[in-house]
Short mmCIF file of C-alpha atoms and ligand atoms in Angstrom, two decimals:
data_model
loop_
_atom_site.label_atom_id
_atom_site.label_comp_id
_atom_site.label_asym_id
_atom_site.label_seq_id
_atom_site.Cartn_x
_atom_site.Cartn_y
_atom_site.Cartn_z
CA MET A 42 79.94 60.78 135.84
CA GLY A 43 81.21 63.23 133.31
CA SER A 44 80.29 64.86 130.06
CA TYR A 45 83.10 65.35 127.58
CA LYS A 46 83.67 67.02 124.21
CA ILE A 47 85.71 65.04 121.71
CA ALA A 48 86.90 66.36 118.34
CA VAL A 49 87.00 63.54 115.80
CA LEU A 50 89.34 64.23 112.91
CA GLY A 51 89.47 61.11 110.79
CA GLY A 52 91.59 62.45 107.93
CA ASP A 53 92.56 60.23 105.01
CA GLY A 54 92.80 56.60 103.99
CA ILE A 55 91.89 54.25 106.84
CA GLY A 56 91.82 57.19 109.28
CA PRO A 57 88.01 57.64 109.30
CA GLU A 58 87.51 53.85 109.42
CA VAL A 59 89.43 53.60 112.69
CA THR A 60 88.21 56.83 114.33
CA ALA A 61 84.67 55.45 113.85
CA GLU A 62 85.69 52.53 116.07
CA GLY A 63 87.23 54.90 118.62
CA VAL A 64 83.87 56.66 118.85
CA ARG A 65 82.07 53.33 119.30
CA ALA A 66 84.50 52.45 122.08
CA LEU A 67 83.88 55.74 123.87
CA ASP A 68 80.13 55.19 123.61
CA ALA A 69 80.51 51.68 125.03
CA ILE A 70 82.63 53.01 127.92
CA GLY A 71 80.12 55.82 128.44
CA LYS A 72 77.27 53.36 128.67
CA GLN A 73 79.08 51.16 131.12
CA PHE A 74 80.48 53.88 133.39
CA GLY A 75 77.77 56.53 132.99
CA HIS A 76 79.63 59.19 130.98
CA THR A 77 78.43 61.08 127.94
CA PHE A 78 80.57 62.06 125.00
CA GLN A 79 79.72 64.75 122.46
CA TYR A 80 81.50 64.57 119.15
CA THR A 81 82.38 67.23 116.62
CA GLU A 82 83.91 66.22 113.29
CA ASP A 83 85.77 67.85 110.44
CA HIS A 84 88.04 67.07 107.51
CA VAL A 85 91.80 67.31 107.96
CA GLY A 86 94.77 66.46 105.76
CA GLY A 87 94.13 65.55 102.13
CA ALA A 88 90.38 65.46 102.69
CA ALA A 89 90.54 69.07 103.93
CA ILE A 90 92.72 70.09 100.96
CA ASP A 91 90.02 68.70 98.67
CA ALA A 92 87.16 70.28 100.62
CA TYR A 93 88.67 73.61 101.66
CA GLY A 94 92.05 74.01 99.92
CA THR A 95 93.97 73.81 103.20
CA ALA A 96 95.13 70.88 105.35
CA LEU A 97 93.70 72.35 108.57
CA ARG A 98 91.15 75.15 108.72
CA PRO A 99 91.37 77.74 111.52
CA GLU A 100 87.81 76.71 112.43
CA THR A 101 89.02 73.15 112.98
CA MET A 102 91.80 74.38 115.24
CA GLU A 103 89.27 76.36 117.30
CA MET A 104 87.04 73.33 117.53
CA ALA A 105 89.97 71.23 118.77
CA LYS A 106 90.93 73.87 121.34
CA ALA A 107 87.38 73.89 122.68
CA SER A 108 87.42 70.10 123.14
CA ASP A 109 88.61 67.90 125.99
CA ALA A 110 90.53 65.70 123.56
CA VAL A 111 91.12 65.06 119.88
CA LEU A 112 90.87 61.66 118.17
CA TRP A 113 93.02 61.82 115.07
CA GLY A 114 92.96 59.15 112.35
CA ALA A 115 95.72 59.66 109.78
CA VAL A 116 96.61 62.02 106.96
CA GLY A 117 98.23 61.67 103.56
CA GLY A 118 98.06 59.52 100.46
CA PRO A 119 99.33 59.25 96.88
CA LYS A 120 96.76 61.76 95.64
CA TRP A 121 98.48 64.59 97.53
CA ASP A 122 102.06 63.30 97.35
CA ASP A 123 103.62 65.68 94.83
CA PRO A 124 106.64 67.12 96.68
CA ARG A 125 106.21 70.42 94.82
CA ALA A 126 102.59 70.85 95.89
CA ALA A 127 101.97 74.09 97.78
CA VAL A 128 99.76 72.37 100.36
CA ARG A 129 100.46 68.94 101.83
CA PRO A 130 98.28 66.82 104.16
CA GLU A 131 101.11 66.53 106.71
CA GLN A 132 101.01 70.30 107.20
CA GLY A 133 97.67 69.82 108.96
CA LEU A 134 99.23 67.41 111.44
CA LEU A 135 102.22 69.63 112.17
CA ALA A 136 99.96 72.69 112.49
CA ILE A 137 97.63 71.08 115.02
CA ARG A 138 100.54 69.78 117.11
CA ALA A 139 102.09 73.26 117.22
CA GLY A 140 98.75 75.10 117.51
CA LEU A 141 97.61 73.05 120.50
CA GLY A 142 101.10 73.19 122.06
CA LEU A 143 101.37 69.40 122.16
CA TRP A 144 105.07 69.12 122.87
CA ALA A 145 105.22 65.57 124.21
CA ASN A 146 104.38 62.54 122.11
CA LEU A 147 104.02 59.34 124.12
CA ARG A 148 104.53 56.21 122.05
CA PRO A 149 104.34 52.97 124.02
CA SER A 150 105.73 49.75 122.58
CA LYS A 151 104.55 46.72 124.45
CA VAL A 152 104.67 43.24 123.01
CA ASP A 153 101.47 41.21 123.34
CA ALA A 154 102.57 37.78 124.52
CA ALA A 155 100.19 36.12 122.04
CA LEU A 156 101.80 37.97 119.13
CA VAL A 157 105.48 37.37 119.90
CA GLY A 158 105.65 35.06 116.90
CA ASN A 159 104.52 37.84 114.53
CA SER A 160 107.64 39.93 114.98
CA THR A 161 110.65 39.55 112.74
CA LEU A 162 112.75 39.39 115.93
CA LYS A 163 113.45 36.23 117.90
CA SER A 164 110.95 35.66 120.68
CA ASP A 165 113.52 35.54 123.50
CA VAL A 166 114.60 39.10 122.62
CA LEU A 167 110.98 40.23 122.97
CA GLN A 168 110.25 38.78 126.42
CA GLY A 169 109.11 41.58 128.74
CA VAL A 170 109.39 44.43 126.24
CA ASP A 171 107.52 47.47 127.59
CA ILE A 172 108.96 50.76 126.35
CA MET A 173 107.54 54.26 126.53
CA ILE A 174 109.24 56.52 124.02
CA ILE A 175 108.56 60.21 124.64
CA ARG A 176 109.25 62.14 121.48
CA GLU A 177 109.59 65.92 121.62
CA LEU A 178 106.95 67.14 119.17
CA THR A 179 106.96 70.89 118.61
CA GLY A 180 110.66 71.73 118.30
CA GLY A 181 113.86 70.51 116.72
CA ILE A 182 114.47 70.20 113.02
CA TYR A 183 110.75 69.97 112.21
CA PHE A 184 110.11 73.55 113.28
CA GLY A 185 113.52 75.33 113.47
CA LYS A 186 114.10 78.32 111.19
CA PRO A 187 115.54 78.84 108.64
CA GLN A 188 113.89 76.03 106.73
CA GLU A 189 114.12 76.95 103.07
CA ARG A 190 115.46 76.50 99.58
CA ARG A 191 118.35 78.66 98.44
CA THR A 192 120.42 79.22 95.36
CA VAL A 193 124.13 79.14 96.13
CA ASP A 194 126.69 79.64 93.38
CA GLY A 195 124.04 78.79 90.83
CA GLN A 196 123.21 75.49 92.58
CA ARG A 197 120.04 74.48 94.38
CA ALA A 198 120.66 74.21 98.11
CA ALA A 199 118.38 73.69 101.10
CA VAL A 200 118.62 74.22 104.84
CA ASP A 201 116.77 72.85 107.90
CA THR A 202 117.59 73.91 111.43
CA MET A 203 117.70 71.82 114.58
CA TYR A 204 116.94 74.32 117.32
CA TYR A 205 116.12 73.84 121.01
CA THR A 206 115.81 76.09 124.02
CA GLU A 207 116.68 74.84 127.49
CA SER A 208 113.07 75.07 128.69
CA GLU A 209 111.91 72.83 125.84
CA ILE A 210 114.48 70.25 126.89
CA ALA A 211 113.93 70.58 130.65
CA ARG A 212 110.18 69.87 130.42
CA MET A 213 110.93 66.74 128.41
CA ALA A 214 113.38 65.58 131.07
CA HIS A 215 110.90 66.22 133.90
CA LEU A 216 108.14 64.35 132.08
CA GLY A 217 110.47 61.43 131.39
CA PHE A 218 111.59 61.10 135.01
CA GLN A 219 108.04 61.50 136.31
CA LEU A 220 106.62 58.86 134.00
CA ALA A 221 109.50 56.53 134.83
CA ARG A 222 108.63 56.73 138.53
CA ALA A 223 105.21 55.28 137.75
CA ARG A 224 106.79 52.51 135.67
CA ARG A 225 110.13 50.68 136.08
CA SER A 226 112.13 53.74 137.11
CA LYS A 227 114.60 54.03 134.28
CA VAL A 228 115.19 56.84 131.77
CA THR A 229 117.28 56.61 128.60
CA SER A 230 118.01 59.97 126.98
CA VAL A 231 118.84 59.82 123.27
CA ASP A 232 120.97 62.40 121.49
CA LYS A 233 123.84 62.87 119.05
CA ALA A 234 126.05 64.82 121.45
CA ASN A 235 129.25 63.67 119.75
CA VAL A 236 128.32 65.78 116.70
CA LEU A 237 125.43 68.20 117.24
CA GLU A 238 125.47 71.34 119.40
CA SER A 239 121.71 71.05 120.02
CA SER A 240 122.37 67.55 121.38
CA ARG A 241 125.14 68.79 123.67
CA LEU A 242 122.66 71.31 125.12
CA TRP A 243 120.08 68.50 125.41
CA ARG A 244 122.52 66.34 127.36
CA GLU A 245 123.58 69.25 129.59
CA VAL A 246 120.02 70.27 130.50
CA VAL A 247 118.91 66.68 131.14
CA ALA A 248 121.92 66.29 133.47
CA GLU A 249 120.81 69.41 135.36
CA VAL A 250 117.29 68.02 135.87
CA ARG A 251 118.44 64.55 136.82
CA PRO A 252 119.46 65.26 140.49
CA GLU A 253 115.81 65.97 141.27
CA TYR A 254 115.08 62.29 140.56
CA PRO A 255 117.90 60.41 142.31
CA ASP A 256 115.74 57.29 142.60
CA VAL A 257 115.44 56.90 138.81
CA GLU A 258 118.12 55.00 136.92
CA PHE A 259 119.52 56.98 134.00
CA GLU A 260 121.63 56.57 130.86
CA ASN A 261 122.60 58.67 127.83
CA VAL A 262 122.68 56.77 124.52
CA LEU A 263 123.69 58.12 121.11
CA VAL A 264 120.90 57.85 118.57
CA ASP A 265 122.76 55.58 116.15
CA ALA A 266 123.63 53.17 118.97
CA MET A 267 120.03 53.39 120.17
CA ALA A 268 118.77 52.21 116.78
CA MET A 269 120.89 49.09 117.32
CA HIS A 270 120.10 48.52 121.03
CA LEU A 271 116.36 48.79 120.36
CA ILE A 272 116.43 45.55 118.42
CA ARG A 273 119.30 43.94 120.34
CA ARG A 274 118.09 44.45 123.92
CA PRO A 275 114.63 46.10 123.79
CA ALA A 276 113.55 44.67 127.15
CA THR A 277 116.20 46.75 128.98
CA PHE A 278 114.48 50.07 128.16
CA ASP A 279 111.70 51.71 130.15
CA VAL A 280 111.19 55.41 129.39
CA VAL A 281 113.13 56.85 126.45
CA ILE A 282 113.27 60.60 125.76
CA ALA A 283 114.33 61.95 122.38
CA GLU A 284 114.16 65.08 120.25
CA ASN A 285 111.56 65.29 117.49
CA MET A 286 113.23 63.65 114.47
CA PHE A 287 115.22 61.07 116.45
CA GLY A 288 111.95 60.14 118.14
CA ASP A 289 110.14 59.95 114.80
CA ILE A 290 112.65 57.43 113.49
CA LEU A 291 113.05 55.38 116.67
CA THR A 292 109.30 55.05 117.24
CA ASP A 293 108.78 53.49 113.80
CA GLU A 294 111.54 51.05 114.63
CA ALA A 295 110.10 50.32 118.08
CA SER A 296 106.63 49.74 116.64
CA MET A 297 107.97 46.72 114.78
CA LEU A 298 108.76 44.99 118.07
CA SER A 299 105.05 44.28 118.34
CA GLY A 300 104.90 42.72 114.89
CA SER A 301 102.38 45.06 113.29
CA LEU A 302 102.11 48.80 112.90
CA GLY A 303 98.39 48.39 113.49
CA MET A 304 98.73 47.69 117.21
CA SER A 305 100.34 50.84 118.55
CA PRO A 306 98.77 54.05 119.85
CA SER A 307 100.23 57.46 120.55
CA ALA A 308 99.24 60.39 122.74
CA SER A 309 100.36 63.95 122.17
CA LEU A 310 100.18 66.11 125.26
CA GLY A 311 100.97 69.68 126.21
CA SER A 312 101.36 71.19 129.62
CA LEU A 313 99.01 69.49 132.05
CA ARG A 314 96.68 70.74 134.76
CA PRO A 315 97.68 70.14 138.40
CA ASP A 316 95.59 66.95 138.43
CA GLY A 317 97.81 65.56 135.65
CA THR A 318 95.23 65.73 132.85
CA GLY A 319 95.00 68.07 129.88
CA LEU A 320 94.01 68.50 126.26
CA GLY A 321 95.65 65.83 124.16
CA MET A 322 95.53 64.39 120.68
CA TYR A 323 95.36 60.62 120.18
CA GLU A 324 96.58 59.10 116.98
CA PRO A 325 97.41 55.50 116.05
CA ILE A 326 100.87 55.29 114.56
CA HIS A 327 99.90 53.24 111.50
CA GLY A 328 99.21 56.16 109.17
CA SER A 329 96.64 56.36 106.36
CA ALA A 330 97.54 53.02 104.68
CA PRO A 331 96.05 53.97 101.27
CA ASP A 332 96.61 50.43 99.96
CA ILE A 333 93.91 49.02 102.26
CA ALA A 334 91.66 52.10 102.59
CA GLY A 335 87.95 51.54 102.01
CA LYS A 336 88.22 47.77 102.43
CA GLY A 337 87.18 47.66 106.08
CA ILE A 338 90.13 45.46 107.01
CA ALA A 339 92.31 47.89 109.00
CA ASN A 340 93.29 46.84 112.50
CA PRO A 341 91.36 48.98 115.01
CA VAL A 342 93.60 48.01 117.96
CA GLY A 343 95.94 51.01 117.58
CA MET A 344 92.95 53.34 117.69
CA LEU A 345 91.27 51.55 120.60
CA ARG A 346 94.50 51.77 122.57
CA CYS A 347 94.54 55.48 121.67
CA THR A 348 91.04 55.75 123.06
CA ALA A 349 92.25 54.20 126.32
CA MET A 350 95.10 56.73 126.45
CA LEU A 351 92.56 59.51 125.86
CA LEU A 352 90.47 58.32 128.80
CA ARG A 353 93.59 58.21 130.99
CA HIS A 354 95.54 61.32 130.00
CA SER A 355 92.89 63.84 128.97
CA LEU A 356 89.91 62.79 131.08
CA GLY A 357 91.62 61.25 134.11
CA LEU A 358 89.43 58.12 133.80
CA GLU A 359 91.99 55.49 134.78
CA ALA A 360 89.54 52.65 135.55
CA GLU A 361 87.84 53.18 132.21
CA ALA A 362 91.19 53.22 130.39
CA GLN A 363 92.24 49.99 132.06
CA ALA A 364 88.92 48.33 131.25
CA LEU A 365 89.35 49.11 127.56
CA GLU A 366 93.01 48.03 127.53
CA ALA A 367 92.09 44.78 129.26
CA ALA A 368 89.36 44.13 126.66
CA VAL A 369 91.90 44.58 123.86
CA THR A 370 94.36 42.22 125.52
CA LYS A 371 91.64 39.65 126.17
CA ALA A 372 90.51 39.75 122.55
CA ILE A 373 94.07 39.19 121.33
CA GLU A 374 94.55 36.35 123.81
CA ASP A 375 91.26 34.83 122.65
CA GLY A 376 92.67 34.74 119.12
CA LEU A 377 90.75 37.58 117.47
CA ARG A 378 92.77 38.71 114.46
CA THR A 379 92.63 41.25 111.68
CA ALA A 380 94.54 40.46 108.48
CA ASP A 381 97.76 42.20 109.54
CA ILE A 382 98.21 39.97 112.61
CA ALA A 383 96.63 36.72 111.39
CA ASN A 384 98.70 33.63 110.70
CA PRO A 385 97.85 31.46 107.70
CA GLY A 386 94.68 29.50 108.38
CA GLU A 387 93.41 31.80 111.14
CA GLU A 388 90.02 33.44 110.80
CA VAL A 389 90.39 37.05 109.67
CA LEU A 390 88.04 39.68 111.06
CA SER A 391 87.06 43.00 109.54
CA THR A 392 87.74 46.30 111.32
CA ARG A 393 84.15 46.35 112.58
CA GLU A 394 84.15 42.72 113.75
CA MET A 395 87.46 43.10 115.55
CA ALA A 396 86.30 46.22 117.38
CA GLU A 397 82.99 44.56 118.21
CA GLY A 398 84.83 41.53 119.59
CA ILE A 399 86.92 43.80 121.78
CA LEU A 400 83.95 45.83 123.08
CA GLU A 401 82.06 42.62 123.88
CA ARG A 402 84.90 41.85 126.27
CA LEU A 403 84.48 45.07 128.26
CA SER A 404 83.52 44.17 131.80
C1 IPM B 285 104.60 60.61 112.62
C2 IPM B 285 104.64 60.90 111.15
C3 IPM B 285 104.64 62.42 110.94
C4 IPM B 285 105.91 62.95 111.58
C5 IPM B 285 104.53 62.87 109.48
C6 IPM B 285 103.30 62.31 108.81
C7 IPM B 285 104.55 64.37 109.37
O1 IPM B 285 105.74 60.29 110.57
O2 IPM B 285 103.64 61.06 113.28
O3 IPM B 285 105.49 59.94 113.11
O4 IPM B 285 106.98 62.91 110.97
O5 IPM B 285 105.83 63.43 112.71
MG1 MG B 286 106.80 59.00 111.88
#
């Protein structure tokens, strides 16, 4: 029986609506398994720009560091979208990833059998899809320097830099092989080694790590081909490792295998303690969805699956994580639907009702 500190950073749009359900889920798990959760909250993203003039206050970062895990809703929205603005909501997200050293972003894509018909892909392509994309999160072109505007021969120019060190790549490779061992034992490493020097280093370092895991099947795939294979033969992938921007793009694509953005969680982890747990940030991949914000109709499943990942990866509570995941699956199988996953004629539940229906199925 444990006592845990959770930082709840709802952010913008539907973010706070779904983090509220994550908190309810933790309380329900706590009640059932005898744990207590203490929550601290703050504004991040656009809400923090409005309240404090910055997308992430240093105080918020300290609060997150002092927590066992962070539940993150979403940031951004049209109100703060001016590309020339000095402060942007997304800066808060990038700052907390870097500040907490969360270099690995786990984004699972699993197709719920009951929702196969919701995808734009044919159902036979989706049979057995269960992919874990691990996106590198604190390096690459998102963080490489220089990153700036220039004036060259009287013209506007701009530069971004894709930069990796071998240790940043090696830890990604180790994590990929280790996670694969607990799954279906296959790793696909994504790069653009036919063009980019940083990708040639990526491929070289992954090849050096690979002999330590001779039991794990392995392939290199170029990122453009990967974009195609993900929709052509998604069931053939198990663990996929990719640098930051390639992973950003491929995970949006992979999320569509499940038919709705609202279903998928993500976990951002740093270096872990010997027992395999550590501080992590848990964020549904759907984003702030300003078009439906305030209506109470967002799908809470992505956030509840995040909550299960939090229980597993930050708190080491595997039974609790599985109980919550099973409740989500049961609710979907029983036909509970929010608007984004409902077919015409099906009863549509609100965020609150959907989450309640899921938590009723905890056993
Ligand atoms: C994501 C998002 C972010 C990213 C944005 C909001 C900065 O697209 O988490 O995938 O690019 O990492
Ligand atoms: Mg993205």
